Amino acid sequence: MAIPSHALEADFPKFAQTIRHLREDDLEFRSTSDNYHKLDKEIRGLEERGVATDDNHFNQLKIRRAHMKDRLYQQIVRENGSA
């Protein structure tokens, strides 16, 4: 079974245009979102291999992904409000 992606565009479809704009025009946003997507891919790979849910390293990765997503979301909302 495939584990769903947590891609920003999939999780925040109403902000897809803003996300594309930020990726094109904001190097920091692009770098952070690239790192976010790499981390998401790593986590999905672990989930597909059946890593134990009580694995501390796995949980720390998921927490890091959540924090990164929150920072990116805040930036998306700020940009969308100023558009």
Short mmCIF file of C-alpha atoms in Angstrom, two decimals:
data_model
loop_
_atom_site.label_atom_id
_atom_site.label_comp_id
_atom_site.label_asym_id
_atom_site.label_seq_id
_atom_site.Cartn_x
_atom_site.Cartn_y
_atom_site.Cartn_z
CA MET A 1 0.00 0.00 0.00
CA ALA A 2 1.35 3.40 -0.97
CA ILE A 3 1.69 5.95 1.79
CA PRO A 4 0.19 9.31 0.77
CA SER A 5 2.50 12.22 0.19
CA HIS A 6 2.28 15.30 2.36
CA ALA A 7 3.25 17.59 -0.51
CA LEU A 8 2.40 21.20 0.22
CA GLU A 9 0.29 21.53 -2.93
CA ALA A 10 -1.71 18.41 -1.99
CA ASP A 11 -2.28 19.47 1.61
CA PHE A 12 -3.02 23.12 0.77
CA PRO A 13 -4.63 23.05 -2.69
CA LYS A 14 -6.21 26.50 -2.35
CA PHE A 15 -2.68 27.93 -1.98
CA ALA A 16 -1.14 26.03 -4.92
CA GLN A 17 -0.58 29.22 -6.91
CA THR A 18 1.01 30.98 -3.94
CA ILE A 19 3.26 27.97 -3.31
CA ARG A 20 4.41 27.99 -6.95
CA HIS A 21 5.04 31.73 -6.77
CA LEU A 22 7.09 31.41 -3.57
CA ARG A 23 9.11 28.50 -5.01
CA GLU A 24 9.97 30.63 -8.04
CA ASP A 25 10.69 33.93 -6.27
CA ASP A 26 11.89 33.11 -2.76
CA LEU A 27 15.13 31.14 -2.47
CA GLU A 28 14.69 30.50 1.26
CA PHE A 29 11.16 29.16 0.74
CA ARG A 30 12.34 26.96 -2.14
CA SER A 31 15.21 25.56 -0.07
CA THR A 32 13.00 24.89 2.95
CA SER A 33 10.25 23.32 0.85
CA ASP A 34 12.82 21.13 -0.96
CA ASN A 35 14.10 19.94 2.42
CA TYR A 36 10.52 19.39 3.60
CA HIS A 37 9.73 17.24 0.54
CA LYS A 38 12.94 15.21 0.99
CA LEU A 39 12.07 14.59 4.64
CA ASP A 40 8.50 13.62 3.71
CA LYS A 41 9.85 11.14 1.15
CA GLU A 42 12.20 9.67 3.77
CA ILE A 43 9.36 9.28 6.29
CA ARG A 44 7.07 7.68 3.70
CA GLY A 45 9.86 5.24 2.81
CA LEU A 46 10.19 4.24 6.46
CA GLU A 47 6.41 3.84 6.76
CA GLU A 48 6.30 1.66 3.64
CA ARG A 49 9.02 -0.55 5.13
CA GLY A 50 6.96 -0.91 8.31
CA VAL A 51 9.18 0.89 10.82
CA ALA A 52 7.84 0.55 14.36
CA THR A 53 5.69 3.51 15.34
CA ASP A 54 7.45 3.70 18.70
CA ASP A 55 10.83 4.21 17.04
CA ASN A 56 12.25 7.41 18.54
CA HIS A 57 14.19 8.44 15.42
CA PHE A 58 11.07 7.96 13.27
CA ASN A 59 8.98 10.06 15.64
CA GLN A 60 11.61 12.81 15.72
CA LEU A 61 11.54 12.91 11.90
CA LYS A 62 7.76 13.27 11.94
CA ILE A 63 7.96 16.08 14.50
CA ARG A 64 10.59 17.84 12.39
CA ARG A 65 8.36 17.50 9.31
CA ALA A 66 5.41 18.98 11.22
CA HIS A 67 7.48 21.97 12.36
CA MET A 68 8.80 22.57 8.85
CA LYS A 69 5.31 22.35 7.41
CA ASP A 70 4.02 24.83 9.98
CA ARG A 71 6.78 27.35 9.12
CA LEU A 72 6.10 26.94 5.40
CA TYR A 73 2.36 27.29 5.93
CA GLN A 74 2.82 30.51 7.90
CA GLN A 75 4.92 31.92 5.06
CA ILE A 76 2.32 30.84 2.49
CA VAL A 77 -0.49 32.51 4.43
CA ARG A 78 1.54 35.73 4.84
CA GLU A 79 2.31 35.80 1.12
CA ASN A 80 -1.28 35.02 0.19
CA GLY A 81 -2.55 37.82 2.44
CA SER A 82 -0.24 40.34 0.82
CA ALA A 83 -1.11 39.31 -2.75
#
